[in-house]
Coordinates of C-alpha atoms and ligand atoms in Angstrom, one line a residue:
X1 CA 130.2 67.7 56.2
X2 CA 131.5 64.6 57.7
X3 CA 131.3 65.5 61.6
X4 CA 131.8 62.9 64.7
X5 CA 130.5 63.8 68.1
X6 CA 132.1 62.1 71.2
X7 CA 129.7 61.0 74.2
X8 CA 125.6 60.1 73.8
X9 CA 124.3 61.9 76.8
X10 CA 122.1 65.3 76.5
X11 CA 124.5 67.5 75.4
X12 CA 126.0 64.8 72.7
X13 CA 122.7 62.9 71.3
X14 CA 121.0 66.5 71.2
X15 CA 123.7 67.9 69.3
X16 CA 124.4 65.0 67.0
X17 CA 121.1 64.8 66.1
X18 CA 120.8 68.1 65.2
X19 CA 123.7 68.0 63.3
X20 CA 121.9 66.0 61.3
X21 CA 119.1 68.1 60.7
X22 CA 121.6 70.7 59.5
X23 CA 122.3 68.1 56.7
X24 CA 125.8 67.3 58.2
X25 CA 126.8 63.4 57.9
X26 CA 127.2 62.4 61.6
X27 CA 128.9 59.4 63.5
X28 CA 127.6 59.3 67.2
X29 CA 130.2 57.8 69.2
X30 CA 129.6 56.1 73.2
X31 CA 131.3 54.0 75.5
X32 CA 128.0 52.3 76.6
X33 CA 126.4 50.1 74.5
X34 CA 122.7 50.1 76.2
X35 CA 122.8 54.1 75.1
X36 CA 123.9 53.5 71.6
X37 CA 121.5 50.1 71.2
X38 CA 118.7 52.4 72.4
X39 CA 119.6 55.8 70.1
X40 CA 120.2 53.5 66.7
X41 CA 116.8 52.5 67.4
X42 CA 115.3 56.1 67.0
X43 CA 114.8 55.9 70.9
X44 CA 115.7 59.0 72.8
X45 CA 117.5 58.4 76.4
X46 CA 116.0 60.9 78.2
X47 CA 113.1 63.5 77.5
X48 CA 113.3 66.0 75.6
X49 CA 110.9 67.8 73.1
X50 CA 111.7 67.5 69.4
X51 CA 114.3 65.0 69.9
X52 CA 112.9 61.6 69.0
X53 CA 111.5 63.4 65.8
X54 CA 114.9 64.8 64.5
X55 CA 116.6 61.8 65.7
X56 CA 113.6 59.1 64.0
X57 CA 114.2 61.8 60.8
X58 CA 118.3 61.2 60.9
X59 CA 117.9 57.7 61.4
X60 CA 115.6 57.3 57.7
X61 CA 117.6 59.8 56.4
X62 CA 121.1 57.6 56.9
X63 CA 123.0 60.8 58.1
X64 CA 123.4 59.6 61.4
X65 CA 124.7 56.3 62.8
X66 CA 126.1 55.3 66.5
X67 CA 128.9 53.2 67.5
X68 CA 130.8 52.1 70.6
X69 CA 133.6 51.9 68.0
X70 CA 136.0 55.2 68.1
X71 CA 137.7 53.8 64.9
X72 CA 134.5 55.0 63.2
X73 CA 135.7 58.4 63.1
X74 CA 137.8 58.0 61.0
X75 CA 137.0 60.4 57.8
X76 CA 134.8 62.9 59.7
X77 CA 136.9 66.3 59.6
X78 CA 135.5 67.7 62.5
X79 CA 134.9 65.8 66.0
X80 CA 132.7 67.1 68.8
X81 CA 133.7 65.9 72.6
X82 CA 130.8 66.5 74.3
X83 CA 131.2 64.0 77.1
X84 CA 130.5 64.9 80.6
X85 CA 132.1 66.6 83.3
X86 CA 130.5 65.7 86.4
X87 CA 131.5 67.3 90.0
X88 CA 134.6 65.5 91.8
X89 CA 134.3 65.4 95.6
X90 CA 136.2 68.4 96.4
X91 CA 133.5 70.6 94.1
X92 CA 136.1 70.5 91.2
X93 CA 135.4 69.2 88.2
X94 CA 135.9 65.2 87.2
X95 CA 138.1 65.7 83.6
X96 CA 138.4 61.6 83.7
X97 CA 135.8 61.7 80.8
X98 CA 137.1 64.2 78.4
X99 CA 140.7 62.8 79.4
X100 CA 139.7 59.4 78.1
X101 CA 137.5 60.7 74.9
X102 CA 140.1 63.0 73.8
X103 CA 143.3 60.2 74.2
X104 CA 140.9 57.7 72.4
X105 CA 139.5 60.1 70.0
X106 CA 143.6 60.9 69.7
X107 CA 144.0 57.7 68.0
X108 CA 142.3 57.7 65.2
X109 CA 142.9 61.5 64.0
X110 CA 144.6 62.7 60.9
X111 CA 146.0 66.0 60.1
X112 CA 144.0 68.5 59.0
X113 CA 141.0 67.3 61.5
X114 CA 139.8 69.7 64.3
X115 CA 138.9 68.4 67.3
X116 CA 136.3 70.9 68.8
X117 CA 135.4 70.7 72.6
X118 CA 131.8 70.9 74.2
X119 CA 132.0 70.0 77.2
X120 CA 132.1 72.5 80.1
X121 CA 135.3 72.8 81.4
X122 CA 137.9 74.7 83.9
X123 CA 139.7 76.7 82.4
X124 CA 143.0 76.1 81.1
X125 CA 141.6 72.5 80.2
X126 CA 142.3 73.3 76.7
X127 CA 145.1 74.5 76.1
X128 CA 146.3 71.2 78.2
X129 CA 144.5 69.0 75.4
X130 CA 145.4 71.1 72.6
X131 CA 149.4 70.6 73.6
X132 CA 148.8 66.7 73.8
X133 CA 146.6 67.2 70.3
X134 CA 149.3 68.3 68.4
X135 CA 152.2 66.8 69.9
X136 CA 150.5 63.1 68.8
X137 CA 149.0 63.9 65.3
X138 CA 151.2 67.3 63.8
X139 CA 148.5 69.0 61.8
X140 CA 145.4 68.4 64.0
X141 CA 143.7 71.3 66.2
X142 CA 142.1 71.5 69.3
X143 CA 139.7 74.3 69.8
X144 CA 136.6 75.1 72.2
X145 CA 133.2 76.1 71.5
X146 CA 130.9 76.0 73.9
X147 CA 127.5 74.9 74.5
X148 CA 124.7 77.3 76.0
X149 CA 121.4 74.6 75.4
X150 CA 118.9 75.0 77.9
X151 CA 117.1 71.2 79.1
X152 CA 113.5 71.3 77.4
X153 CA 114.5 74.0 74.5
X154 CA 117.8 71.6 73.7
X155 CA 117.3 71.2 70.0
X156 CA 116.2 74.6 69.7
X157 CA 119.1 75.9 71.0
X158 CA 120.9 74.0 69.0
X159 CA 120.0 74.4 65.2
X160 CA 119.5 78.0 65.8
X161 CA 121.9 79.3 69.4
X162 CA 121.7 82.8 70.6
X163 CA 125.0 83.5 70.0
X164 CA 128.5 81.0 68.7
X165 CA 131.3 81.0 70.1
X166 CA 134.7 79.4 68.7
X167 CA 138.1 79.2 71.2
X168 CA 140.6 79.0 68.6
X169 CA 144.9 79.3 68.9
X170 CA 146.2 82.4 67.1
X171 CA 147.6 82.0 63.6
X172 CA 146.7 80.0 60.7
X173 CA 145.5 77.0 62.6
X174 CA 142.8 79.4 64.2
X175 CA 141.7 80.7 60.7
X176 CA 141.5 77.0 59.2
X177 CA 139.3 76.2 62.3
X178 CA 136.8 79.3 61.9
X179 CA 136.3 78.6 58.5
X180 CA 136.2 74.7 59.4
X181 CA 133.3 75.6 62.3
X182 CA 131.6 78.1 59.6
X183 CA 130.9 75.5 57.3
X184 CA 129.4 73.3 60.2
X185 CA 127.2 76.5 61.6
X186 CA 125.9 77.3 58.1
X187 CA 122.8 77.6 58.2
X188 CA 122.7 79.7 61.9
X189 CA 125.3 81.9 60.3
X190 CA 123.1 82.6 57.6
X191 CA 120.3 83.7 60.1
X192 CA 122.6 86.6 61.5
X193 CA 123.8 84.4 64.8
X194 CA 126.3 86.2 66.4
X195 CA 129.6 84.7 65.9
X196 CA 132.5 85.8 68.1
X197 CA 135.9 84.4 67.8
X198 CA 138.1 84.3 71.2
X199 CA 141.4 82.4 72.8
X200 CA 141.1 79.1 74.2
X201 CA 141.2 80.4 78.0
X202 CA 138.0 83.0 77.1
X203 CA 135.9 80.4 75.6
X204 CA 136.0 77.7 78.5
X205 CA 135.6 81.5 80.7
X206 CA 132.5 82.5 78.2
X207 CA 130.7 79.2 79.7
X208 CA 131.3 79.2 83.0
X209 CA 130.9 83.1 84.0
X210 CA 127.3 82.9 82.2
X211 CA 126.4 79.8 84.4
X212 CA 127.3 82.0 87.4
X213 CA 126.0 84.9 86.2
X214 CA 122.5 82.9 85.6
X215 CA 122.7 81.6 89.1
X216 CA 123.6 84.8 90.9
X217 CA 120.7 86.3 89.1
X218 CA 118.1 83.8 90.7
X219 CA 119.6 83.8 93.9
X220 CA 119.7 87.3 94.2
X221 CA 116.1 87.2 93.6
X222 CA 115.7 84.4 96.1
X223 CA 117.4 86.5 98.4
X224 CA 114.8 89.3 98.0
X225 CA 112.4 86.9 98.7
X226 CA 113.9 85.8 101.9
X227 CA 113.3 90.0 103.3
X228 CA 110.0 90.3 101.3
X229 CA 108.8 86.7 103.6
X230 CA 109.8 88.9 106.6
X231 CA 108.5 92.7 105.6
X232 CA 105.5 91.2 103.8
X233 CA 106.2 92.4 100.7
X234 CA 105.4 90.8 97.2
X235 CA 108.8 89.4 95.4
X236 CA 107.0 88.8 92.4
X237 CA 105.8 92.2 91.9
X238 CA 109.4 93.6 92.9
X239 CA 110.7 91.3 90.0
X240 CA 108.3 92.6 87.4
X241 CA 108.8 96.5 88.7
X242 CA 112.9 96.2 88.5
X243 CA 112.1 93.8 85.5
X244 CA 111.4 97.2 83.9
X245 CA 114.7 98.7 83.6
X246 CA 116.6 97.2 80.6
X247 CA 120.0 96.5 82.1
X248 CA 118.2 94.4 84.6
X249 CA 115.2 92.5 82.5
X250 CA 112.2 90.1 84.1
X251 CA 114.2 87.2 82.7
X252 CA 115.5 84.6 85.2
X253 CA 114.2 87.0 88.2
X254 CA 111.4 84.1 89.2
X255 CA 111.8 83.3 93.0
X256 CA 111.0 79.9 94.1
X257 CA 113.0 76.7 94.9
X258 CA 116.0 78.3 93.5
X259 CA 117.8 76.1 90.7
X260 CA 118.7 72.5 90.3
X261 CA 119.9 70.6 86.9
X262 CA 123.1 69.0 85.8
X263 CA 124.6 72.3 85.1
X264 CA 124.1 75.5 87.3
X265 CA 125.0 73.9 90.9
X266 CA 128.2 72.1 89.7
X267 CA 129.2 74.5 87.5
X268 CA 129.3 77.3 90.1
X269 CA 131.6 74.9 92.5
X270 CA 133.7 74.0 89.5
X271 CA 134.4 77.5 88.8
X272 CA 134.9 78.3 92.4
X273 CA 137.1 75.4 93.1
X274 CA 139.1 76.6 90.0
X275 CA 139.4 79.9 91.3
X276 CA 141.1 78.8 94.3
X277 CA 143.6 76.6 92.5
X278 CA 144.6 79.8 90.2
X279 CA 145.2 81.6 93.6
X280 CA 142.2 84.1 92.6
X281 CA 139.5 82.3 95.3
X282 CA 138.4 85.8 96.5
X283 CA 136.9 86.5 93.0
X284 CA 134.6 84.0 93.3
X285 CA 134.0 83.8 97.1
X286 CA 130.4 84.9 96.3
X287 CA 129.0 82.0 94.5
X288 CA 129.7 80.5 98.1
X289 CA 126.9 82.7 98.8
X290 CA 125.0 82.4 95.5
X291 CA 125.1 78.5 96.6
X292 CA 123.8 79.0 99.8
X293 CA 120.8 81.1 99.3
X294 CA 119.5 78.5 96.9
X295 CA 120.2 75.7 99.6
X296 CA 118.2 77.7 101.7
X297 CA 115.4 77.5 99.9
X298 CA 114.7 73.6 100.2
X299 CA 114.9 73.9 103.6
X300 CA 112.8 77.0 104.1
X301 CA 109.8 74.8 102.5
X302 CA 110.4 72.4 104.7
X303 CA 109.6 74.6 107.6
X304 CA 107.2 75.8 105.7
X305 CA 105.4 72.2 105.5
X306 CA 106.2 71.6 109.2
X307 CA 104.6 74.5 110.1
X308 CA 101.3 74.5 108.1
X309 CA 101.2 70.3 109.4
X310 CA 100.9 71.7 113.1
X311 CA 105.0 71.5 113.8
X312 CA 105.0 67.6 113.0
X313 CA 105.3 65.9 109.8
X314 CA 104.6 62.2 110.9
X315 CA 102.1 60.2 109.5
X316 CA 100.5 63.4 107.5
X317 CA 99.9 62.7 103.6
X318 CA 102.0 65.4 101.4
X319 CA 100.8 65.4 97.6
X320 CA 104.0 66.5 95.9
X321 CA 103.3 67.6 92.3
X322 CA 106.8 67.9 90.7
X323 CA 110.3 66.3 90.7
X324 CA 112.0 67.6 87.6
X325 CA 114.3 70.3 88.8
X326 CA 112.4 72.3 85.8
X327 CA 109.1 71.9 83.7
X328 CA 109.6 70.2 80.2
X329 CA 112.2 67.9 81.5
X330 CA 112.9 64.4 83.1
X331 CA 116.0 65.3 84.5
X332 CA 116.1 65.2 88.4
X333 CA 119.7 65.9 89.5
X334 CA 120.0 68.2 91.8
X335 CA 116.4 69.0 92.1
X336 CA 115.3 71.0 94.6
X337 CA 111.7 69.3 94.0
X338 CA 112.5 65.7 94.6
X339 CA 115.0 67.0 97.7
X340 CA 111.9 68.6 99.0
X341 CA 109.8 65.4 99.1
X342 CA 112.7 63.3 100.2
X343 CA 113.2 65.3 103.2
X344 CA 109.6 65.4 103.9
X345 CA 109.7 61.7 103.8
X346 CA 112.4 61.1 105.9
X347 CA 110.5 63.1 108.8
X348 CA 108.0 61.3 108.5
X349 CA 105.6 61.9 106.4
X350 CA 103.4 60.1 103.7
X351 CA 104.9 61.7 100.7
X352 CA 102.8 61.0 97.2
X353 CA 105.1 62.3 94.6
X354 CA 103.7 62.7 90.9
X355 CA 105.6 64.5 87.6
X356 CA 104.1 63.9 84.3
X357 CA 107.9 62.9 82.7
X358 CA 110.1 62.0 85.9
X359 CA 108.9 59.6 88.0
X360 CA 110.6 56.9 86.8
X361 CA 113.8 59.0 86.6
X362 CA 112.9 60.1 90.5
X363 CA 112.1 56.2 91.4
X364 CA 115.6 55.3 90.6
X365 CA 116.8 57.7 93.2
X366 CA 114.8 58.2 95.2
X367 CA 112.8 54.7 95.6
X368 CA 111.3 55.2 99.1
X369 CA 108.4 58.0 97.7
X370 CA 105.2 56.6 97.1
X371 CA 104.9 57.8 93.2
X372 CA 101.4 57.8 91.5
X373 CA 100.5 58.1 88.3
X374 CA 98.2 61.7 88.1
X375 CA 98.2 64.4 89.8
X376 CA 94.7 63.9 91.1
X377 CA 95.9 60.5 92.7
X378 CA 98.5 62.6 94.8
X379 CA 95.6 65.0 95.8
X380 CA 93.8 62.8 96.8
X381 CA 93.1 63.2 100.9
X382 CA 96.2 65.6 101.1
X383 CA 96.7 67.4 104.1
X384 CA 99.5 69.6 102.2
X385 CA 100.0 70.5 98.8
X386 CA 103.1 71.2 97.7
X387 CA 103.6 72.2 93.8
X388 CA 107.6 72.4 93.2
X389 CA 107.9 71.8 89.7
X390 CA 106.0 74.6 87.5
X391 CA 104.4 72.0 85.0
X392 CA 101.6 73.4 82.7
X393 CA 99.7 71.0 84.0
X394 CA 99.4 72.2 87.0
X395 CA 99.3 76.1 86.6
X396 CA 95.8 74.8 85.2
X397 CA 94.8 73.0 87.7
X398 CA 90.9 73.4 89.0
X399 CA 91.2 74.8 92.4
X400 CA 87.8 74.0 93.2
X401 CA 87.9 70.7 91.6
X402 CA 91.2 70.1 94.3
X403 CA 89.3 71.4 97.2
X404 CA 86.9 69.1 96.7
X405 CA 89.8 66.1 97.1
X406 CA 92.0 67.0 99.5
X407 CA 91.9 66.6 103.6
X408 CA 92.9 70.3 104.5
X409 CA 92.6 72.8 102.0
X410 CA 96.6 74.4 102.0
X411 CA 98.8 74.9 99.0
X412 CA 102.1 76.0 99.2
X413 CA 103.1 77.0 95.9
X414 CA 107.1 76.4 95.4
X415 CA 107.3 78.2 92.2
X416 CA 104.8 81.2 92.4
X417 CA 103.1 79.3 89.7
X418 CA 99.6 78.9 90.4
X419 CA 96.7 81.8 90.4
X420 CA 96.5 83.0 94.1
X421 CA 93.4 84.6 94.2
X422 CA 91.8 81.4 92.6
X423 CA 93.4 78.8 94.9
X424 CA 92.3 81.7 97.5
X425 CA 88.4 81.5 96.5
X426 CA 88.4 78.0 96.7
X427 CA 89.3 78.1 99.6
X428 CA 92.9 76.9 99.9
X429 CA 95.4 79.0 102.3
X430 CA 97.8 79.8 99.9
X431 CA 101.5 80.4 100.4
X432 CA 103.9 81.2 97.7
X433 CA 107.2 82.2 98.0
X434 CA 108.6 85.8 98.8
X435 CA 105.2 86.9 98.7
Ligands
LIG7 C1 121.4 76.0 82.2 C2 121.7 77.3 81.4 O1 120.5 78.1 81.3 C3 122.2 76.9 80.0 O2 122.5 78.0 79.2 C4 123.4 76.0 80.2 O3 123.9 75.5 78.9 C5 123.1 74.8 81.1 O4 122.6 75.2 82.3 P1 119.4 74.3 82.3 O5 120.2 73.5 83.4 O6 118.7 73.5 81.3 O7 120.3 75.3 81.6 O8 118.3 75.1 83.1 P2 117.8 76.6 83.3 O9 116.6 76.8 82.4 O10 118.9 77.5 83.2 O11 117.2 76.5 84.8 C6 118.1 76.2 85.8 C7 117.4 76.2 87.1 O12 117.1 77.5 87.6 C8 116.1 75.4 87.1 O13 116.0 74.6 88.3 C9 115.0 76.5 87.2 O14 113.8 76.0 87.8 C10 115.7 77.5 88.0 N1 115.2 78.9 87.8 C11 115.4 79.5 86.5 C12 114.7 79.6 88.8 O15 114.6 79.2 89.9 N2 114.3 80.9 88.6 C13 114.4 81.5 87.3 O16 113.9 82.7 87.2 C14 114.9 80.7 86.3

């Protein structure tokens, strides 16, 4: 099938690639030439396991190209927006990016074509487009179907989803669209995927209320953790013991730093922002809350470090290991890691940051750490260890082989990711997190 996607970032050059894994004949569209220089070359923008092999794989294969030219959509029957929607200064969302792809992509359409959306959006976004869809080309349709991928598992998530979801208008512009989204989900549909078919206004809903749901889930947790700290209780056995009953399940119940990304902290303020414009802010009133117990968290290891440097941060070396807001990823927005060591460093003291995939993605923002290039260089005469990013890597870490480096033997262990009792025998003073 000829199929266009609209917007190169991780949502759009994951999926198009993976389009054309699925055999689908793709055209790659973006406004920025650097992004669409670098993907025609087989080189992926950010990481992301098992991209540069399907996108290397497209590229020989000739079922993929990129452009900065919208014209070149022309043909394709099916066209993807998956541009991005970042958070506006009031918490809302910024539509200026699916506005302009969807009045370019507008241009170019022909009857018959189906415009499907990606992007997360508020709802009602839509049904907006879909009137200014069919107003300028009779015979095209808008629809939504969202995107679930998780960072680090993005192609996997892809090619074979949990679960598809089509937004489609009643009648026989819906049922052209199904069938139209069928034939590009093939090969998932063929593997027993889930498929359900909804309105416009419950598919952009779909997105957003499982992004809240995800975060409520982990700061609930968090919030647990914050009484177990005080009772001295252990949040990670409390996890695996309520883990136990079905309706709740062990997934997403790991206390810690709380959640970062480009997706869980703006989509919660999107959708509360929403709320409040559709009159129904009480609704949502507790992702306010769901926000704030994972703010808390940042600060609470803070005072954490503070208190195991003897009350004053200045001049003491901090070895940071992890900046990616989660393992498997170079992504650092909104990362509770890298706000960690910045706020560290602002106090004063001798941060050395180290990720295996985002120090150079960290650098760009944050260019006052000192960033080294192993974790055994940040160790390295450490008064504090802090481990906020639950890398393999450092789950296997040698205790003894890091006692034998450091200044003063204390880890404080952000993400519950390390052995205790190992760290313990080797004599660190351990603290983890709800524990
Ligand atoms: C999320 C959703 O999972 C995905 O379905 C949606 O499409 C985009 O947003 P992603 O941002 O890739 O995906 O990250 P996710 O794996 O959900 O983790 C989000 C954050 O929560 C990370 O910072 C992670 O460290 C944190 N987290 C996750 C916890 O603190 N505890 C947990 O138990 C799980």
């Amino acid at each position: 099938m000829r199929i266009s996607v609209i917007g190169c970032g991780y949502l759009g050059a994951v999926h198009a690639a993976s389009m054309a894994k699925l055999g689908h004949d793709v055209v790659a569209v973006d406004v920025d030439p650097g992004k669409i220089e670098r993907l025609a070359a087989g080189e992926a923008p950010f990481f992301e396991p098992g991209l540069p092999e399907i996108l290397t794989e497209a590229l020989a294969s000739g079922r993929i190209r990129f452009t900065t030219d919208m014209a070149e959509v022309a043909g394709s029957r099916v066209h993807f927006v998956a541009v991005g929607t970042p958070q506006g200064p009031t918490g809302a969302a910024d539509l200026k990016y699916v506005d302009a792809a969807v009045a370019s992509l507008t241009e170019h359409l022909s009857a018959g074509d189906f415009v499907v959306g990606k992007s997360t959006v508020p709802v009602g976004t839509a049904a907006r487009l879909a009137e200014g869809v069919s107003a300028a080309v009779p015979g095209a349709t808008l629809v939504w179907n969202p995107e679930f991928l998780r960072e680090g598992f993005a192609v996997q998530d892809t090619i074979a989803p949990d679960r598809l979801v089509y937004g489609v208008p009643a009648g026989p512009e819906g049922e052209a669209a199904v069938a139209a989204l069928d034939e590009v989900y093939a090969v998932a549909l063929a593997e027993q995927t889930p498929r359900l078919v909804v309105d416009l206004a419950t598919a952009e809903l779909v997105k957003v209320s499982a992004n809240a749901f995800l975060a409520t889930k982990i700061s609930f947790i968090n919030a647990m953790a914050e009484i177990a700290e005080v009772v001295g209780a252990d949040v990670t056995a409390l996890a695996d013991a309520i883990g136990h009953d079905a309706r709740i399940g062990r997934k997403f119940l790991n206390a810690g730093l709380g959640f970062g990304g480009g997706c869980l902290p703006k989509d919660i303020r999107a959708f509360q922002a929403r709320a409040d414009e559709l009159g129904v802010g009480e609704s949502l009133a507790f992702l306010a809350d769901v926000d704030a117990i994972n703010l808390r968290r940042r600060a609470h290891v803070v005072d954490l470090a503070t208190t195991a440097l003897g009350g004053d941060v200045t001049g003491k070396r901090v070895a940071v290991l992890g900046l990616a807001f989660k393992p498997n990823s170079d992504d650092v927005r909104d990362s509770p890691s890298l706000d960690i060591a910045a706020r560290l460093h602002e106090q004063g003291a001798v941060v050395a940051a180290y990720d295996p995939e985002a120090t150079g993605t960290a650098g760009r923002l944050h260019p006052e750490l000192d960033y080294v290039g192993s974790a055994m260089e940040a160790l390295t005469g450490a008064d504090l260890v802090l481990v906020l990013t639950e890398w393999n890597e450092f789950r296997e870490l040698d205790a003894t082989a890091v006692a034998a480096v450091v200044a003063s033997p204390i880890v404080i262990d952000g993400r519950n990711c390390l052995d205790r009792d190992a760290w313990r025998a080797a004599g660190f003073a351990h603290h983890g997190m709800g524990r």
